[in-house]
PDB file of C-alpha atoms in Angstrom:
ATOM      1  CA  MET A   1       0.002   0.002  -0.001  1.00  0.00           C
ATOM      2  CA  ALA A   2       1.367   3.429  -0.962  1.00  0.00           C
ATOM      3  CA  LEU A   3       2.031   5.964   1.753  1.00  0.00           C
ATOM      4  CA  PRO A   4      -0.152   9.098   1.754  1.00  0.00           C
ATOM      5  CA  GLU A   5       1.472  12.162   0.198  1.00  0.00           C
ATOM      6  CA  ASN A   6       3.335  14.266   2.753  1.00  0.00           C
ATOM      7  CA  PRO A   7       2.332  17.943   2.360  1.00  0.00           C
ATOM      8  CA  ASN A   8       5.818  19.253   3.148  1.00  0.00           C
ATOM      9  CA  ILE A   9       8.662  20.294   0.855  1.00  0.00           C
ATOM     10  CA  PHE A  10      11.808  18.113   1.136  1.00  0.00           C
ATOM     11  CA  ALA A  11       9.604  15.066   1.861  1.00  0.00           C
ATOM     12  CA  ASN A  12       8.380  12.371  -0.595  1.00  0.00           C
ATOM     13  CA  ASN A  13      11.826  11.263  -1.807  1.00  0.00           C
ATOM     14  CA  PRO A  14      11.151   9.045  -4.859  1.00  0.00           C
ATOM     15  CA  LEU A  15      14.448   7.135  -4.803  1.00  0.00           C
ATOM     16  CA  ASP A  16      14.934   3.497  -3.886  1.00  0.00           C
ATOM     17  CA  ARG A  17      17.715   4.081  -1.353  1.00  0.00           C
ATOM     18  CA  ALA A  18      18.895   0.484  -1.911  1.00  0.00           C
ATOM     19  CA  SER A  19      20.535   0.334   1.493  1.00  0.00           C
ATOM     20  CA  TYR A  20      21.388  -3.347   0.953  1.00  0.00           C
ATOM     21  CA  ARG A  21      23.794  -2.238  -1.819  1.00  0.00           C
ATOM     22  CA  ARG A  22      25.866   0.103   0.356  1.00  0.00           C
ATOM     23  CA  THR A  23      28.143  -2.653   1.656  1.00  0.00           C
ATOM     24  CA  ASP A  24      28.684  -4.105  -1.813  1.00  0.00           C
ATOM     25  CA  LYS A  25      31.860  -2.300  -2.877  1.00  0.00           C
ATOM     26  CA  ALA A  26      31.980  -4.099  -6.212  1.00  0.00           C
ATOM     27  CA  TRP A  27      28.439  -3.015  -7.099  1.00  0.00           C
ATOM     28  CA  ILE A  28      29.112   0.597  -6.108  1.00  0.00           C
ATOM     29  CA  ALA A  29      32.258   0.570  -8.257  1.00  0.00           C
ATOM     30  CA  GLU A  30      30.231  -0.833 -11.179  1.00  0.00           C
ATOM     31  CA  GLN A  31      27.696   1.978 -10.866  1.00  0.00           C
ATOM     32  CA  LEU A  32      30.424   4.608 -10.778  1.00  0.00           C
ATOM     33  CA  ALA A  33      31.772   3.151 -14.015  1.00  0.00           C
ATOM     34  CA  ASN A  34      28.321   2.826 -15.568  1.00  0.00           C
ATOM     35  CA  PRO A  35      27.847   5.504 -18.264  1.00  0.00           C
ATOM     36  CA  VAL A  36      24.185   6.033 -17.286  1.00  0.00           C
ATOM     37  CA  SER A  37      24.902   6.694 -13.584  1.00  0.00           C
ATOM     38  CA  LEU A  38      24.625  10.345 -12.491  1.00  0.00           C
ATOM     39  CA  PHE A  39      25.894  12.608  -9.743  1.00  0.00           C
ATOM     40  CA  VAL A  40      25.044  16.086  -8.520  1.00  0.00           C
ATOM     41  CA  PRO A  41      27.937  18.384  -7.521  1.00  0.00           C
ATOM     42  CA  PHE A  42      27.776  20.306  -4.238  1.00  0.00           C
ATOM     43  CA  ARG A  43      30.112  23.079  -3.124  1.00  0.00           C
ATOM     44  CA  ARG A  44      30.672  24.384   0.383  1.00  0.00           C
ATOM     45  CA  LEU A  45      30.229  28.053   1.187  1.00  0.00           C
ATOM     46  CA  PRO A  46      32.351  29.923   3.782  1.00  0.00           C
ATOM     47  CA  LYS A  47      29.600  29.615   6.428  1.00  0.00           C
ATOM     48  CA  ARG A  48      29.481  25.824   5.965  1.00  0.00           C
ATOM     49  CA  ASP A  49      26.284  25.823   3.939  1.00  0.00           C
ATOM     50  CA  TRP A  50      26.098  23.828   0.730  1.00  0.00           C
ATOM     51  CA  GLU A  51      24.796  24.586  -2.756  1.00  0.00           C
ATOM     52  CA  PRO A  52      23.867  22.086  -5.484  1.00  0.00           C
ATOM     53  CA  PHE A  53      24.686  22.656  -9.141  1.00  0.00           C
ATOM     54  CA  VAL A  54      21.564  23.803 -11.012  1.00  0.00           C
ATOM     55  CA  LEU A  55      20.755  24.138 -14.698  1.00  0.00           C
ATOM     56  CA  PRO A  56      18.905  27.237 -15.937  1.00  0.00           C
ATOM     57  CA  GLU A  57      15.375  27.181 -17.294  1.00  0.00           C
ATOM     58  CA  ALA A  58      15.206  25.469 -20.678  1.00  0.00           C
ATOM     59  CA  ALA A  59      12.296  27.768 -21.492  1.00  0.00           C
ATOM     60  CA  PRO A  60      10.335  30.472 -19.633  1.00  0.00           C
ATOM     61  CA  SER A  61       8.080  29.146 -16.832  1.00  0.00           C
ATOM     62  CA  GLN A  62       9.475  25.589 -17.119  1.00  0.00           C
ATOM     63  CA  GLY A  63      11.548  25.855 -13.965  1.00  0.00           C
ATOM     64  CA  LYS A  64      15.135  24.882 -13.294  1.00  0.00           C
ATOM     65  CA  ASP A  65      16.676  21.401 -13.127  1.00  0.00           C
ATOM     66  CA  ILE A  66      19.273  19.863 -10.859  1.00  0.00           C
ATOM     67  CA  GLY A  67      22.568  19.602 -12.722  1.00  0.00           C
ATOM     68  CA  TRP A  68      22.961  15.830 -12.902  1.00  0.00           C
ATOM     69  CA  LEU A  69      26.256  14.904 -14.560  1.00  0.00           C
ATOM     70  CA  PRO A  70      27.749  11.613 -15.800  1.00  0.00           C
ATOM     71  CA  ALA A  71      29.425   9.731 -12.943  1.00  0.00           C
ATOM     72  CA  ALA A  72      32.553   9.404 -15.087  1.00  0.00           C
ATOM     73  CA  LEU A  73      33.289  13.065 -14.250  1.00  0.00           C
ATOM     74  CA  ILE A  74      33.421  12.446 -10.484  1.00  0.00           C
ATOM     75  CA  PRO A  75      37.192  11.766 -10.237  1.00  0.00           C
ATOM     76  CA  GLU A  76      37.945  14.891 -12.272  1.00  0.00           C
ATOM     77  CA  LEU A  77      35.654  17.214 -10.297  1.00  0.00           C
ATOM     78  CA  ALA A  78      35.521  15.757  -6.801  1.00  0.00           C
ATOM     79  CA  GLY A  79      39.047  14.425  -6.362  1.00  0.00           C
ATOM     80  CA  GLU A  80      39.286  13.228  -2.767  1.00  0.00           C
ATOM     81  CA  GLY A  81      36.062  14.973  -1.826  1.00  0.00           C
ATOM     82  CA  CYS A  82      33.098  13.251  -0.223  1.00  0.00           C
ATOM     83  CA  LEU A  83      31.048  10.944  -2.457  1.00  0.00           C
ATOM     84  CA  VAL A  84      27.691   9.523  -1.304  1.00  0.00           C
ATOM     85  CA  PHE A  85      25.387   6.997  -2.975  1.00  0.00           C
ATOM     86  CA  LEU A  86      21.826   8.372  -2.906  1.00  0.00           C
ATOM     87  CA  GLY A  87      19.820   5.538  -4.450  1.00  0.00           C
ATOM     88  CA  ILE A  88      18.284   4.296  -7.668  1.00  0.00           C
ATOM     89  CA  ASN A  89      15.733   6.345  -9.585  1.00  0.00           C
ATOM     90  CA  LYS A  90      12.646   5.027 -11.366  1.00  0.00           C
ATOM     91  CA  ARG A  91      14.653   4.591 -14.584  1.00  0.00           C
ATOM     92  CA  GLY A  92      17.096   2.289 -12.831  1.00  0.00           C
ATOM     93  CA  LYS A  93      19.962   4.791 -12.749  1.00  0.00           C
ATOM     94  CA  ALA A  94      22.245   5.013  -9.726  1.00  0.00           C
ATOM     95  CA  LEU A  95      22.496   8.542  -8.314  1.00  0.00           C
ATOM     96  CA  PHE A  96      25.322  10.025  -6.269  1.00  0.00           C
ATOM     97  CA  ALA A  97      26.179  13.336  -4.599  1.00  0.00           C
ATOM     98  CA  ALA A  98      29.737  14.658  -4.599  1.00  0.00           C
ATOM     99  CA  ASP A  99      31.552  17.428  -2.770  1.00  0.00           C
ATOM    100  CA  VAL A 100      33.481  19.335  -5.452  1.00  0.00           C
ATOM    101  CA  SER A 101      34.695  22.086  -3.091  1.00  0.00           C
ATOM    102  CA  GLU A 102      38.317  21.080  -3.680  1.00  0.00           C
ATOM    103  CA  THR A 103      37.965  22.190  -7.281  1.00  0.00           C
ATOM    104  CA  LYS A 104      38.611  25.927  -7.221  1.00  0.00           C
ATOM    105  CA  ASN A 105      36.123  27.975  -9.208  1.00  0.00           C
ATOM    106  CA  ALA A 106      34.213  24.784 -10.046  1.00  0.00           C
ATOM    107  CA  GLU A 107      31.739  26.735 -12.180  1.00  0.00           C
ATOM    108  CA  GLU A 108      34.616  27.533 -14.543  1.00  0.00           C
ATOM    109  CA  HIS A 109      35.674  23.896 -14.869  1.00  0.00           C
ATOM    110  CA  PRO A 110      35.246  22.727 -18.490  1.00  0.00           C
ATOM    111  CA  ALA A 111      32.655  20.155 -17.387  1.00  0.00           C
ATOM    112  CA  LEU A 112      30.458  22.868 -15.827  1.00  0.00           C
ATOM    113  CA  LYS A 113      31.315  26.145 -17.504  1.00  0.00           C
ATOM    114  CA  GLY A 114      28.353  27.752 -19.219  1.00  0.00           C
ATOM    115  CA  GLN A 115      25.918  25.019 -18.153  1.00  0.00           C
ATOM    116  CA  GLY A 116      24.557  26.377 -14.910  1.00  0.00           C
ATOM    117  CA  ALA A 117      25.447  27.629 -11.438  1.00  0.00           C
ATOM    118  CA  PHE A 118      25.596  26.593  -7.795  1.00  0.00           C
ATOM    119  CA  GLU A 119      22.462  27.929  -6.070  1.00  0.00           C
ATOM    120  CA  ASP A 120      20.942  28.161  -2.610  1.00  0.00           C
ATOM    121  CA  LEU A 121      18.615  25.221  -1.967  1.00  0.00           C
ATOM    122  CA  ARG A 122      16.317  27.116   0.393  1.00  0.00           C
ATOM    123  CA  GLY A 123      15.861  29.896  -2.163  1.00  0.00           C
ATOM    124  CA  LEU A 124      15.048  27.359  -4.867  1.00  0.00           C
ATOM    125  CA  ALA A 125      12.470  25.717  -2.576  1.00  0.00           C
ATOM    126  CA  MET A 126      10.831  29.028  -1.668  1.00  0.00           C
ATOM    127  CA  ALA A 127      10.611  30.074  -5.317  1.00  0.00           C
ATOM    128  CA  GLY A 128       9.219  26.726  -6.425  1.00  0.00           C
ATOM    129  CA  GLU A 129      11.840  26.556  -9.165  1.00  0.00           C
ATOM    130  CA  ILE A 130      12.752  22.882  -8.620  1.00  0.00           C
ATOM    131  CA  THR A 131      10.298  19.969  -8.600  1.00  0.00           C
ATOM    132  CA  PRO A 132       9.317  18.607  -5.165  1.00  0.00           C
ATOM    133  CA  SER A 133      10.844  15.222  -6.014  1.00  0.00           C
ATOM    134  CA  GLU A 134      14.250  16.690  -6.765  1.00  0.00           C
ATOM    135  CA  LEU A 135      14.075  18.948  -3.701  1.00  0.00           C
ATOM    136  CA  ALA A 136      13.578  15.824  -1.578  1.00  0.00           C
ATOM    137  CA  ILE A 137      16.617  14.171  -3.170  1.00  0.00           C
ATOM    138  CA  MET A 138      18.651  17.336  -2.593  1.00  0.00           C
ATOM    139  CA  ALA A 139      17.640  17.356   1.082  1.00  0.00           C
ATOM    140  CA  GLN A 140      19.062  13.835   1.417  1.00  0.00           C
ATOM    141  CA  ALA A 141      22.218  14.761  -0.512  1.00  0.00           C
ATOM    142  CA  LYS A 142      22.872  18.028   1.342  1.00  0.00           C
ATOM    143  CA  SER A 143      22.404  16.435   4.766  1.00  0.00           C
ATOM    144  CA  MET A 144      24.777  13.586   3.951  1.00  0.00           C
ATOM    145  CA  ILE A 145      27.487  15.785   2.442  1.00  0.00           C
ATOM    146  CA  ASP A 146      27.280  18.145   5.421  1.00  0.00           C
ATOM    147  CA  TRP A 147      27.502  15.295   7.943  1.00  0.00           C
ATOM    148  CA  HIS A 148      30.754  14.064   6.468  1.00  0.00           C
ATOM    149  CA  SER A 149      32.223  17.562   6.473  1.00  0.00           C
ATOM    150  CA  ARG A 150      31.488  17.924  10.206  1.00  0.00           C
ATOM    151  CA  HIS A 151      32.458  14.435  11.374  1.00  0.00           C
ATOM    152  CA  GLY A 152      35.856  13.744   9.878  1.00  0.00           C
ATOM    153  CA  PHE A 153      37.352  12.685  13.198  1.00  0.00           C
ATOM    154  CA  CYS A 154      36.436   9.926  15.631  1.00  0.00           C
ATOM    155  CA  SER A 155      34.521  11.249  18.639  1.00  0.00           C
ATOM    156  CA  VAL A 156      35.941   8.431  20.779  1.00  0.00           C
ATOM    157  CA  CYS A 157      39.701   8.752  20.219  1.00  0.00           C
ATOM    158  CA  GLY A 158      40.125  11.774  17.940  1.00  0.00           C
ATOM    159  CA  HIS A 159      41.724   9.880  15.047  1.00  0.00           C
ATOM    160  CA  ARG A 160      40.694  10.774  11.488  1.00  0.00           C
ATOM    161  CA  SER A 161      37.824   8.483  10.476  1.00  0.00           C
ATOM    162  CA  GLU A 162      37.218   6.905   7.092  1.00  0.00           C
ATOM    163  CA  MET A 163      34.107   6.752   4.950  1.00  0.00           C
ATOM    164  CA  ALA A 164      32.413   3.367   4.580  1.00  0.00           C
ATOM    165  CA  GLU A 165      29.223   1.822   3.196  1.00  0.00           C
ATOM    166  CA  ALA A 166      28.911   4.212   0.247  1.00  0.00           C
ATOM    167  CA  GLY A 167      28.845   7.177   2.594  1.00  0.00           C
ATOM    168  CA  TYR A 168      26.441   5.949   5.287  1.00  0.00           C
ATOM    169  CA  LYS A 169      29.064   5.155   7.887  1.00  0.00           C
ATOM    170  CA  ARG A 170      32.396   6.456   9.093  1.00  0.00           C
ATOM    171  CA  GLN A 171      34.796   4.075  10.774  1.00  0.00           C
ATOM    172  CA  CYS A 172      37.817   4.815  12.901  1.00  0.00           C
ATOM    173  CA  PRO A 173      40.907   2.860  11.783  1.00  0.00           C
ATOM    174  CA  SER A 174      42.476   3.360  15.210  1.00  0.00           C
ATOM    175  CA  CYS A 175      39.854   2.346  17.798  1.00  0.00           C
ATOM    176  CA  LYS A 176      37.399   0.719  15.321  1.00  0.00           C
ATOM    177  CA  ALA A 177      34.474   2.854  16.512  1.00  0.00           C
ATOM    178  CA  GLU A 178      31.639   3.214  14.006  1.00  0.00           C
ATOM    179  CA  HIS A 179      29.790   6.479  13.411  1.00  0.00           C
ATOM    180  CA  PHE A 180      26.507   6.929  11.558  1.00  0.00           C
ATOM    181  CA  PRO A 181      24.691   9.940  10.055  1.00  0.00           C
ATOM    182  CA  ARG A 182      22.640  11.859  12.603  1.00  0.00           C
ATOM    183  CA  THR A 183      19.245  13.455  12.375  1.00  0.00           C
ATOM    184  CA  ASP A 184      18.157  15.944  15.024  1.00  0.00           C
ATOM    185  CA  PRO A 185      14.456  15.701  15.985  1.00  0.00           C
ATOM    186  CA  VAL A 186      12.666  19.029  16.365  1.00  0.00           C
ATOM    187  CA  VAL A 187       9.067  19.500  17.496  1.00  0.00           C
ATOM    188  CA  ILE A 188       7.143  22.325  15.873  1.00  0.00           C
ATOM    189  CA  MET A 189       3.638  22.845  17.204  1.00  0.00           C
ATOM    190  CA  LEU A 190       0.499  24.876  17.011  1.00  0.00           C
ATOM    191  CA  ALA A 191      -1.346  25.405  20.277  1.00  0.00           C
ATOM    192  CA  ILE A 192      -5.130  25.483  19.813  1.00  0.00           C
ATOM    193  CA  HIS A 193      -7.923  26.598  22.145  1.00  0.00           C
ATOM    194  CA  ASP A 194     -11.595  27.240  21.467  1.00  0.00           C
ATOM    195  CA  GLY A 195     -11.287  27.850  17.728  1.00  0.00           C
ATOM    196  CA  LYS A 196      -8.062  29.871  17.949  1.00  0.00           C
ATOM    197  CA  CYS A 197      -4.401  29.053  17.337  1.00  0.00           C
ATOM    198  CA  PHE A 198      -1.349  30.550  19.042  1.00  0.00           C
ATOM    199  CA  LEU A 199       1.614  31.876  17.093  1.00  0.00           C
ATOM    200  CA  GLY A 200       4.758  33.632  18.258  1.00  0.00           C
ATOM    201  CA  ARG A 201       7.368  36.076  16.988  1.00  0.00           C
ATOM    202  CA  GLN A 202      11.111  36.435  17.376  1.00  0.00           C
ATOM    203  CA  LYS A 203      12.749  39.859  17.297  1.00  0.00           C
ATOM    204  CA  ILE A 204      14.973  38.942  14.373  1.00  0.00           C
ATOM    205  CA  TRP A 205      12.067  37.933  12.130  1.00  0.00           C
ATOM    206  CA  PRO A 206      10.684  40.258   9.444  1.00  0.00           C
ATOM    207  CA  LYS A 207       8.036  42.677  10.667  1.00  0.00           C
ATOM    208  CA  GLY A 208       4.655  41.034  11.173  1.00  0.00           C
ATOM    209  CA  MET A 209       5.787  37.438  10.698  1.00  0.00           C
ATOM    210  CA  HIS A 210       4.186  34.973  13.131  1.00  0.00           C
ATOM    211  CA  SER A 211       4.902  31.270  13.219  1.00  0.00           C
ATOM    212  CA  ALA A 212       4.488  28.060  15.174  1.00  0.00           C
ATOM    213  CA  LEU A 213       6.730  27.474  18.174  1.00  0.00           C
ATOM    214  CA  ALA A 214       9.545  24.941  17.855  1.00  0.00           C
ATOM    215  CA  GLY A 215      12.411  23.338  19.758  1.00  0.00           C
ATOM    216  CA  PHE A 216      14.741  20.344  19.825  1.00  0.00           C
ATOM    217  CA  VAL A 217      13.655  17.114  21.472  1.00  0.00           C
ATOM    218  CA  GLU A 218      15.932  16.456  24.439  1.00  0.00           C
ATOM    219  CA  PRO A 219      17.491  13.081  25.402  1.00  0.00           C
ATOM    220  CA  GLY A 220      15.039  10.828  27.215  1.00  0.00           C
ATOM    221  CA  GLU A 221      12.061  12.912  26.140  1.00  0.00           C
ATOM    222  CA  SER A 222       9.006  11.859  24.130  1.00  0.00           C
ATOM    223  CA  ILE A 223       7.567  13.984  21.328  1.00  0.00           C
ATOM    224  CA  GLU A 224       4.513  14.792  23.448  1.00  0.00           C
ATOM    225  CA  GLU A 225       6.676  15.830  26.390  1.00  0.00           C
ATOM    226  CA  ALA A 226       8.829  18.030  24.178  1.00  0.00           C
ATOM    227  CA  VAL A 227       5.743  19.782  22.753  1.00  0.00           C
ATOM    228  CA  ALA A 228       4.374  20.460  26.234  1.00  0.00           C
ATOM    229  CA  ARG A 229       7.736  21.631  27.576  1.00  0.00           C
ATOM    230  CA  GLU A 230       8.472  24.021  24.700  1.00  0.00           C
ATOM    231  CA  LEU A 231       5.007  25.622  24.830  1.00  0.00           C
ATOM    232  CA  ASP A 232       5.321  26.064  28.581  1.00  0.00           C
ATOM    233  CA  GLU A 233       8.893  27.421  28.478  1.00  0.00           C
ATOM    234  CA  GLU A 234       8.382  29.889  25.631  1.00  0.00           C
ATOM    235  CA  ALA A 235       4.806  31.020  26.167  1.00  0.00           C
ATOM    236  CA  GLY A 236       3.614  29.714  29.524  1.00  0.00           C
ATOM    237  CA  LEU A 237       0.967  27.586  27.790  1.00  0.00           C
ATOM    238  CA  LYS A 238      -0.245  24.400  29.459  1.00  0.00           C
ATOM    239  CA  VAL A 239      -1.512  21.662  27.144  1.00  0.00           C
ATOM    240  CA  SER A 240      -3.523  18.520  27.818  1.00  0.00           C
ATOM    241  CA  GLU A 241      -3.516  16.827  24.415  1.00  0.00           C
ATOM    242  CA  VAL A 242      -0.976  16.492  21.592  1.00  0.00           C
ATOM    243  CA  SER A 243      -1.696  15.113  18.133  1.00  0.00           C
ATOM    244  CA  TYR A 244       0.672  14.389  15.251  1.00  0.00           C
ATOM    245  CA  HIS A 245       0.262  16.157  11.892  1.00  0.00           C
ATOM    246  CA  SER A 246       3.258  15.437   9.636  1.00  0.00           C
ATOM    247  CA  THR A 247       7.053  15.614   9.445  1.00  0.00           C
ATOM    248  CA  GLN A 248       9.459  17.572   7.280  1.00  0.00           C
ATOM    249  CA  PRO A 249      13.095  16.691   6.579  1.00  0.00           C
ATOM    250  CA  TRP A 250      14.986  19.931   7.092  1.00  0.00           C
ATOM    251  CA  PRO A 251      18.575  19.869   5.768  1.00  0.00           C
ATOM    252  CA  TYR A 252      19.897  22.830   7.811  1.00  0.00           C
ATOM    253  CA  PRO A 253      22.021  20.973   8.556  1.00  0.00           C
ATOM    254  CA  SER A 254      20.057  17.768   9.238  1.00  0.00           C
ATOM    255  CA  SER A 255      16.870  17.980  11.266  1.00  0.00           C
ATOM    256  CA  LEU A 256      13.499  16.269  11.184  1.00  0.00           C
ATOM    257  CA  MET A 257      10.690  18.699  11.939  1.00  0.00           C
ATOM    258  CA  ILE A 258       7.875  16.860  13.759  1.00  0.00           C
ATOM    259  CA  GLY A 259       4.683  18.829  13.299  1.00  0.00           C
ATOM    260  CA  CYS A 260       1.988  18.665  15.995  1.00  0.00           C
ATOM    261  CA  HIS A 261      -1.178  20.315  17.194  1.00  0.00           C
ATOM    262  CA  ALA A 262      -1.665  20.730  20.933  1.00  0.00           C
ATOM    263  CA  VAL A 263      -4.832  21.588  22.857  1.00  0.00           C
ATOM    264  CA  ALA A 264      -4.155  24.387  25.372  1.00  0.00           C
ATOM    265  CA  ASP A 265      -5.975  24.457  28.690  1.00  0.00           C
ATOM    266  CA  THR A 266      -6.586  28.218  28.502  1.00  0.00           C
ATOM    267  CA  GLU A 267      -5.674  31.228  26.357  1.00  0.00           C
ATOM    268  CA  ASP A 268      -3.527  32.687  29.132  1.00  0.00           C
ATOM    269  CA  PHE A 269       0.106  33.011  28.073  1.00  0.00           C
ATOM    270  CA  GLU A 270       3.357  34.628  29.211  1.00  0.00           C
ATOM    271  CA  ILE A 271       6.126  35.251  26.688  1.00  0.00           C
ATOM    272  CA  ASP A 272       9.604  34.306  27.921  1.00  0.00           C
ATOM    273  CA  GLY A 273      11.333  37.259  26.249  1.00  0.00           C
ATOM    274  CA  VAL A 274      14.229  35.016  25.213  1.00  0.00           C
ATOM    275  CA  GLU A 275      12.995  32.710  22.459  1.00  0.00           C
ATOM    276  CA  LEU A 276       9.935  34.839  21.737  1.00  0.00           C
ATOM    277  CA  SER A 277       9.290  38.574  21.779  1.00  0.00           C
ATOM    278  CA  GLU A 278       5.549  38.449  21.090  1.00  0.00           C
ATOM    279  CA  GLY A 279       2.635  36.032  21.002  1.00  0.00           C
ATOM    280  CA  ARG A 280      -0.889  36.214  19.646  1.00  0.00           C
ATOM    281  CA  TRP A 281      -4.040  34.112  19.297  1.00  0.00           C
ATOM    282  CA  PHE A 282      -5.618  33.987  15.824  1.00  0.00           C
ATOM    283  CA  THR A 283      -9.177  32.900  15.098  1.00  0.00           C
ATOM    284  CA  ARG A 284      -9.802  30.383  12.352  1.00  0.00           C
ATOM    285  CA  GLU A 285     -11.285  33.142  10.204  1.00  0.00           C
ATOM    286  CA  GLU A 286      -8.229  35.364  10.718  1.00  0.00           C
ATOM    287  CA  ALA A 287      -5.906  32.506   9.818  1.00  0.00           C
ATOM    288  CA  LYS A 288      -7.882  31.755   6.652  1.00  0.00           C
ATOM    289  CA  ALA A 289      -7.760  35.388   5.588  1.00  0.00           C
ATOM    290  CA  ILE A 290      -4.000  35.723   6.156  1.00  0.00           C
ATOM    291  CA  ILE A 291      -3.273  32.507   4.222  1.00  0.00           C
ATOM    292  CA  ALA A 292      -5.407  33.863   1.381  1.00  0.00           C
ATOM    293  CA  GLY A 293      -3.488  37.151   1.435  1.00  0.00           C
ATOM    294  CA  GLN A 294      -6.496  39.049   2.749  1.00  0.00           C
ATOM    295  CA  GLY A 295      -5.387  39.809   6.300  1.00  0.00           C
ATOM    296  CA  ASP A 296      -5.472  43.203   7.972  1.00  0.00           C
ATOM    297  CA  GLY A 297      -1.751  43.731   7.356  1.00  0.00           C
ATOM    298  CA  THR A 298      -0.634  43.318  10.962  1.00  0.00           C
ATOM    299  CA  ALA A 299       0.544  39.730  10.560  1.00  0.00           C
ATOM    300  CA  TRP A 300       1.661  37.181   7.992  1.00  0.00           C
ATOM    301  CA  PHE A 301       2.651  33.516   8.118  1.00  0.00           C
ATOM    302  CA  PRO A 302       5.554  31.452   6.746  1.00  0.00           C
ATOM    303  CA  PRO A 303       5.226  30.457   3.066  1.00  0.00           C
ATOM    304  CA  PRO A 304       3.921  27.038   1.947  1.00  0.00           C
ATOM    305  CA  PHE A 305       7.375  25.433   1.791  1.00  0.00           C
ATOM    306  CA  ALA A 306       7.566  25.583   5.634  1.00  0.00           C
ATOM    307  CA  ILE A 307       5.836  22.976   7.799  1.00  0.00           C
ATOM    308  CA  ALA A 308       4.559  25.819  10.014  1.00  0.00           C
ATOM    309  CA  HIS A 309       2.409  26.946   7.095  1.00  0.00           C
ATOM    310  CA  GLN A 310       0.929  23.465   6.760  1.00  0.00           C
ATOM    311  CA  LEU A 311       0.109  23.307  10.471  1.00  0.00           C
ATOM    312  CA  ILE A 312      -1.660  26.676  10.313  1.00  0.00           C
ATOM    313  CA  LYS A 313      -3.457  25.731   7.085  1.00  0.00           C
ATOM    314  CA  ALA A 314      -4.706  22.470   8.603  1.00  0.00           C
ATOM    315  CA  PHE A 315      -6.107  24.420  11.559  1.00  0.00           C
ATOM    316  CA  ALA A 316      -7.687  27.058   9.336  1.00  0.00           C
ATOM    317  CA  GLU A 317      -9.403  24.412   7.239  1.00  0.00           C
ATOM    318  CA  GLY A 318     -10.816  22.814  10.351  1.00  0.00           C
TER     319      GLY A 318
END
């Protein structure tokens, strides 16, 4: 039975991740030598963010495409950079992601020059310039490439670790410790009471922007407990019921946003002044109007690519 469509950008990855192939070095080598296999180049920015290589629009209004290149170019572009197997697409092609940051001015390399440019993934998602399927693949690729860049040394003994299992493990040659990619769970929740939803603001946000509250799940804490704790800490809201809505992979650098609705006991709240600077209850009618771009101008919500938007939309639609 097929899974229901997740409403969030960066979800619904269409690849067969073929995890059983990751330990098969001979098979991975065959795919790298296969002329139909493809890879997407990533480069690292000074602030440790990553950009994929993107092709321009083939025609107006057709959108941009991820710059998939023949795997045969990997040694030339990536050198000793990180290389991760992503999976197999519906056409049976093996896909990889490669860190090409070692290649100076990679856009000027003969294999890339004049074909496209490295672009910000968040900006592409917000503009809707890349298909949802490819955005989901890029979320996987970006998270994996970033993990390797941050975990080059063993956390047990400090020795430089080595990549294994097509990029899904690092192993220490000194103490033999094994290290695996991490995902940080984050709860993001909408408190609801008597036909209203509660949204907060941070000082650094653009004027008028209100969004759902969020925070990392702590060790030894359930999702429900994290939702209740964050709402209490940031806004003094007490909740008696928590329900799951959906999740969103968030590759900044590698989080899983766990979206929830929570029933508040009252509308009384007290802003902490640290995480939040303001808070406000919105009626269902107000939320509908703001989503439709017909609000009174005092508030606006995150765009559709954010899970917060989907939580508010679900509330507004009842």
